[in-house]
PDB file of C-alpha atoms and ligand atoms in Angstrom:
ATOM      1  CA  UNK N 176      -7.346 -11.449  10.771  1.00 85.00           C
ATOM      2  CA  UNK N 177      -9.040 -14.807   9.391  1.00 91.00           C
ATOM      3  CA  UNK N 178      -7.724 -14.454   5.887  1.00 97.00           C
ATOM      4  CA  UNK N 179      -5.375 -11.978   3.672  1.00 98.00           C
ATOM      5  CA  UNK N 180      -5.878 -10.623   0.201  1.00 98.00           C
ATOM      6  CA  UNK N 181      -3.265 -10.289  -2.034  1.00 98.00           C
ATOM      7  CA  UNK N 182      -2.762  -9.641  -5.819  1.00 98.00           C
ATOM      8  CA  UNK N 183      -1.039 -11.771  -8.115  1.00 97.00           C
ATOM      9  CA  UNK N 184       1.158  -8.583  -8.895  1.00 98.00           C
ATOM     10  CA  UNK N 185       2.150  -8.612  -5.218  1.00 98.00           C
ATOM     11  CA  UNK N 186       2.951 -12.222  -5.210  1.00 98.00           C
ATOM     12  CA  UNK N 187       5.053 -12.003  -8.175  1.00 98.00           C
ATOM     13  CA  UNK N 188       7.167  -9.149  -6.166  1.00 98.00           C
ATOM     14  CA  UNK N 189       7.509 -11.840  -3.393  1.00 98.00           C
ATOM     15  CA  UNK N 190       8.633 -14.512  -5.982  1.00 98.00           C
ATOM     16  CA  UNK N 191      10.969 -12.330  -7.816  1.00 98.00           C
ATOM     17  CA  UNK N 192      12.470 -11.241  -4.480  1.00 98.00           C
ATOM     18  CA  UNK N 193      12.900 -14.960  -3.687  1.00 98.00           C
ATOM     19  CA  UNK N 194      14.418 -15.990  -6.622  1.00 98.00           C
ATOM     20  CA  UNK N 195      17.085 -12.875  -6.566  1.00 98.00           C
ATOM     21  CA  UNK N 196      18.500 -14.245  -3.572  1.00 98.00           C
ATOM     22  CA  UNK N 197      17.889 -17.915  -4.056  1.00 98.00           C
ATOM     23  CA  UNK N 198      18.867 -20.187  -2.306  1.00 98.00           C
ATOM     24  CA  UNK N 199      18.974 -18.058   0.479  1.00 98.00           C
ATOM     25  CA  UNK N 200      15.782 -17.071   2.404  1.00 98.00           C
ATOM     26  CA  UNK N 201      14.031 -13.748   1.617  1.00 98.00           C
ATOM     27  CA  UNK N 202      12.125 -11.677   3.802  1.00 98.00           C
ATOM     28  CA  UNK N 203      10.091  -8.370   3.930  1.00 98.00           C
ATOM     29  CA  UNK N 204       7.037  -6.865   5.209  1.00 98.00           C
ATOM     30  CA  UNK N 205       3.644  -6.457   3.555  1.00 98.00           C
ATOM     31  CA  UNK N 206       1.722  -3.182   4.538  1.00 98.00           C
ATOM     32  CA  UNK N 207      -2.202  -2.996   3.834  1.00 98.00           C
ATOM     33  CA  UNK N 208      -5.395  -2.024   5.334  1.00 95.00           C
ATOM     34  CA  UNK N 209      -7.772  -4.306   6.841  1.00 95.00           C
ATOM     35  CA  UNK N 210      -6.759  -7.775   5.345  1.00 96.00           C
ATOM     36  CA  UNK N 211      -5.785  -6.668   1.914  1.00 98.00           C
ATOM     37  CA  UNK N 212      -2.053  -6.248   0.956  1.00 98.00           C
ATOM     38  CA  UNK N 213      -1.266  -2.752  -0.749  1.00 98.00           C
ATOM     39  CA  UNK N 214       2.588  -2.697  -0.756  1.00 98.00           C
ATOM     40  CA  UNK N 215       5.248  -5.378  -0.401  1.00 98.00           C
ATOM     41  CA  UNK N 216       8.596  -4.270   1.237  1.00 98.00           C
ATOM     42  CA  UNK N 217      11.664  -6.507   0.413  1.00 98.00           C
ATOM     43  CA  UNK N 218      14.183  -6.664   2.955  1.00 98.00           C
ATOM     44  CA  UNK N 219      17.438  -7.896   3.227  1.00 98.00           C
ATOM     45  CA  UNK N 220      17.858 -11.205   5.377  1.00 98.00           C
ATOM     46  CA  UNK N 221      20.285  -9.972   8.304  1.00 98.00           C
ATOM     47  CA  UNK N 222      21.195 -13.622   8.585  1.00 98.00           C
ATOM     48  CA  UNK N 223      21.906 -14.510   5.028  1.00 97.00           C
ATOM     49  CA  UNK N 224      20.822 -17.965   5.468  1.00 98.00           C
ATOM     50  CA  UNK N 225      19.278 -20.862   3.481  1.00 98.00           C
ATOM     51  CA  UNK N 226      17.332 -22.041   6.443  1.00 97.00           C
ATOM     52  CA  UNK N 227      16.245 -19.118   8.376  1.00 98.00           C
ATOM     53  CA  UNK N 228      15.894 -15.349   8.139  1.00 98.00           C
ATOM     54  CA  UNK N 229      16.093 -12.401  10.354  1.00 97.00           C
ATOM     55  CA  UNK N 230      14.638  -8.919   9.621  1.00 97.00           C
ATOM     56  CA  UNK N 231      17.239  -6.131  10.128  1.00 98.00           C
ATOM     57  CA  UNK N 232      16.191  -4.026  12.921  1.00 96.00           C
ATOM     58  CA  UNK N 233      17.367  -0.639  11.545  1.00 98.00           C
ATOM     59  CA  UNK N 234      15.550  -1.608   8.063  1.00 98.00           C
ATOM     60  CA  UNK N 235      12.355  -2.527  10.113  1.00 98.00           C
ATOM     61  CA  UNK N 236      12.251   0.589  11.875  1.00 98.00           C
ATOM     62  CA  UNK N 237      12.601   2.828   8.813  1.00 98.00           C
ATOM     63  CA  UNK N 238      10.124   0.667   6.526  1.00 98.00           C
ATOM     64  CA  UNK N 239       7.742   0.660   9.530  1.00 98.00           C
ATOM     65  CA  UNK N 240       7.863   4.626   9.775  1.00 98.00           C
ATOM     66  CA  UNK N 241       7.075   4.601   5.768  1.00 98.00           C
ATOM     67  CA  UNK N 242       4.069   2.352   6.397  1.00 98.00           C
ATOM     68  CA  UNK N 243       2.798   4.601   9.018  1.00 98.00           C
ATOM     69  CA  UNK N 244       3.465   7.812   6.735  1.00 98.00           C
ATOM     70  CA  UNK N 245       1.305   5.998   3.885  1.00 97.00           C
ATOM     71  CA  UNK N 246      -1.523   5.308   6.301  1.00 98.00           C
ATOM     72  CA  UNK N 247      -1.215   1.718   6.294  1.00 98.00           C
ATOM     73  CA  UNK N 248      -0.620  -1.299   8.949  1.00 98.00           C
ATOM     74  CA  UNK N 249       1.925  -3.717   8.780  1.00 98.00           C
ATOM     75  CA  UNK N 250      -0.425  -6.729   8.310  1.00 98.00           C
ATOM     76  CA  UNK N 251       1.990  -9.591   7.783  1.00 98.00           C
ATOM     77  CA  UNK N 252       5.575 -10.754   7.445  1.00 98.00           C
ATOM     78  CA  UNK N 253       6.636 -12.816   4.397  1.00 98.00           C
ATOM     79  CA  UNK N 254       9.744 -15.237   3.999  1.00 98.00           C
ATOM     80  CA  UNK N 255      10.720 -17.605   1.586  1.00 98.00           C
ATOM     81  CA  UNK N 256      11.581 -21.326   2.398  1.00 98.00           C
ATOM     82  CA  UNK N 257      13.870 -22.522  -0.469  1.00 98.00           C
ATOM     83  CA  UNK N 258      14.348 -26.337   0.824  1.00 95.00           C
ATOM     84  CA  UNK N 259      11.037 -27.139   2.861  1.00 97.00           C
ATOM     85  CA  UNK N 260       7.207 -26.754   2.318  1.00 98.00           C
ATOM     86  CA  UNK N 261       5.602 -23.265   3.063  1.00 98.00           C
ATOM     87  CA  UNK N 262       4.917 -24.270   6.599  1.00 98.00           C
ATOM     88  CA  UNK N 263       6.508 -22.504   9.695  1.00 98.00           C
ATOM     89  CA  UNK N 264       9.699 -24.021  10.693  1.00 97.00           C
ATOM     90  CA  UNK N 265      10.486 -24.740  14.369  1.00 96.00           C
ATOM     91  CA  UNK N 266      12.550 -21.666  14.434  1.00 96.00           C
ATOM     92  CA  UNK N 267       9.903 -19.513  12.715  1.00 97.00           C
ATOM     93  CA  UNK N 268       7.510 -20.506  15.502  1.00 96.00           C
ATOM     94  CA  UNK N 269       9.931 -19.940  18.342  1.00 95.00           C
ATOM     95  CA  UNK N 270      11.275 -16.413  16.979  1.00 95.00           C
ATOM     96  CA  UNK N 271       7.258 -15.469  16.736  1.00 97.00           C
ATOM     97  CA  UNK N 272       7.419 -15.002  20.509  1.00 97.00           C
ATOM     98  CA  UNK N 273       9.362 -12.838  23.218  1.00 95.00           C
ATOM     99  CA  UNK N 274      12.273 -15.347  24.444  1.00 92.00           C
ATOM    100  CA  UNK N 275      10.759 -17.638  27.036  1.00 89.00           C
ATOM    101  CA  UNK N 276       7.179 -16.343  26.788  1.00 92.00           C
ATOM    102  CA  UNK N 277       4.062 -16.796  24.829  1.00 92.00           C
ATOM    103  CA  UNK N 278       4.024 -13.072  23.989  1.00 95.00           C
ATOM    104  CA  UNK N 279       3.884 -12.432  20.209  1.00 96.00           C
ATOM    105  CA  UNK N 280       6.459 -10.137  18.765  1.00 95.00           C
ATOM    106  CA  UNK N 281       3.832  -9.035  16.118  1.00 95.00           C
ATOM    107  CA  UNK N 282       0.117  -9.516  17.437  1.00 94.00           C
ATOM    108  CA  UNK N 283      -2.323 -10.114  14.921  1.00 94.00           C
ATOM    109  CA  UNK N 284       0.467 -10.126  12.265  1.00 97.00           C
ATOM    110  CA  UNK N 285       0.319 -12.922   9.751  1.00 98.00           C
ATOM    111  CA  UNK N 286       3.226 -14.927   8.576  1.00 98.00           C
ATOM    112  CA  UNK N 287       3.237 -15.388   4.662  1.00 98.00           C
ATOM    113  CA  UNK N 288       5.622 -18.154   3.630  1.00 98.00           C
ATOM    114  CA  UNK N 289       6.430 -18.772  -0.146  1.00 98.00           C
ATOM    115  CA  UNK N 290       8.095 -22.042  -0.904  1.00 98.00           C
ATOM    116  CA  UNK N 291      10.196 -21.628  -4.092  1.00 98.00           C
ATOM    117  CA  UNK N 292      12.311 -23.675  -6.347  1.00 98.00           C
ATOM    118  CA  UNK N 293      15.075 -22.355  -8.442  1.00 95.00           C
ATOM    119  CA  UNK N 294      12.361 -22.348 -11.164  1.00 95.00           C
ATOM    120  CA  UNK N 295       9.666 -20.175  -9.380  1.00 97.00           C
ATOM    121  CA  UNK N 296       6.774 -20.606  -7.140  1.00 98.00           C
ATOM    122  CA  UNK N 297       5.875 -24.009  -5.339  1.00 98.00           C
ATOM    123  CA  UNK N 298       3.247 -22.816  -2.924  1.00 98.00           C
ATOM    124  CA  UNK N 299       2.265 -19.791  -0.664  1.00 98.00           C
ATOM    125  CA  UNK N 300       0.535 -19.960   2.271  1.00 98.00           C
ATOM    126  CA  UNK N 301      -0.157 -17.677   5.328  1.00 98.00           C
ATOM    127  CA  UNK N 302      -0.564 -18.476   8.860  1.00 98.00           C
ATOM    128  CA  UNK N 303      -1.133 -17.149  12.473  1.00 98.00           C
ATOM    129  CA  UNK N 304       1.582 -18.148  14.974  1.00 97.00           C
ATOM    130  CA  UNK N 305      -0.036 -17.739  18.727  1.00 94.00           C
ATOM    131  CA  UNK N 306       0.328 -19.278  21.821  1.00 88.00           C
ATOM    132  CA  UNK N 307      -2.008 -22.052  21.208  1.00 86.00           C
ATOM    133  CA  UNK N 308      -0.126 -22.839  17.903  1.00 93.00           C
ATOM    134  CA  UNK N 309       0.069 -22.248  14.195  1.00 97.00           C
ATOM    135  CA  UNK N 310      -3.354 -21.585  12.488  1.00 97.00           C
ATOM    136  CA  UNK N 311      -3.395 -21.485   8.623  1.00 98.00           C
ATOM    137  CA  UNK N 312      -5.593 -18.476   7.274  1.00 98.00           C
ATOM    138  CA  UNK N 313      -6.791 -18.231   3.685  1.00 98.00           C
ATOM    139  CA  UNK N 314      -4.906 -16.632   1.160  1.00 98.00           C
ATOM    140  CA  UNK N 315      -7.257 -14.506  -1.205  1.00 97.00           C
ATOM    141  CA  UNK N 316      -5.665 -13.948  -4.693  1.00 93.00           C
TER     142      UNK N 316
HETATM  143 ZN1   ZN T 187      10.718 -20.018   7.616  1.00 50.27          ZN
END
């Protein structure tokens, strides 16, 4: 995946969710086909934190099934940053891999980060987090 295409409407959904739980981090899944996002799945932040997020495994399982039933694929995981730029934190990078390995938890899946203030979106960027490091990919609106 070299870029991710996301409509203004889907960006607005991510921003709306991020503001709803502000100043805690929001998270969720982006389903699509190829590199185009078709549906945003808002999830709860299992850590309920202002500096980290964690997907709820049960919720993730049920959404993955819905994505499959629609004939779509998981193409990205999104989360918000409420006090830092839209760039993966050390925790984000560490958690992209199985503990103690360079095996990606979600091979080929992008990480979309929306940095928000209480007033709205500051910036949104997408990354691949791989063994070789963090690679920013283009976000096509
Ligand atoms: Zn983060």
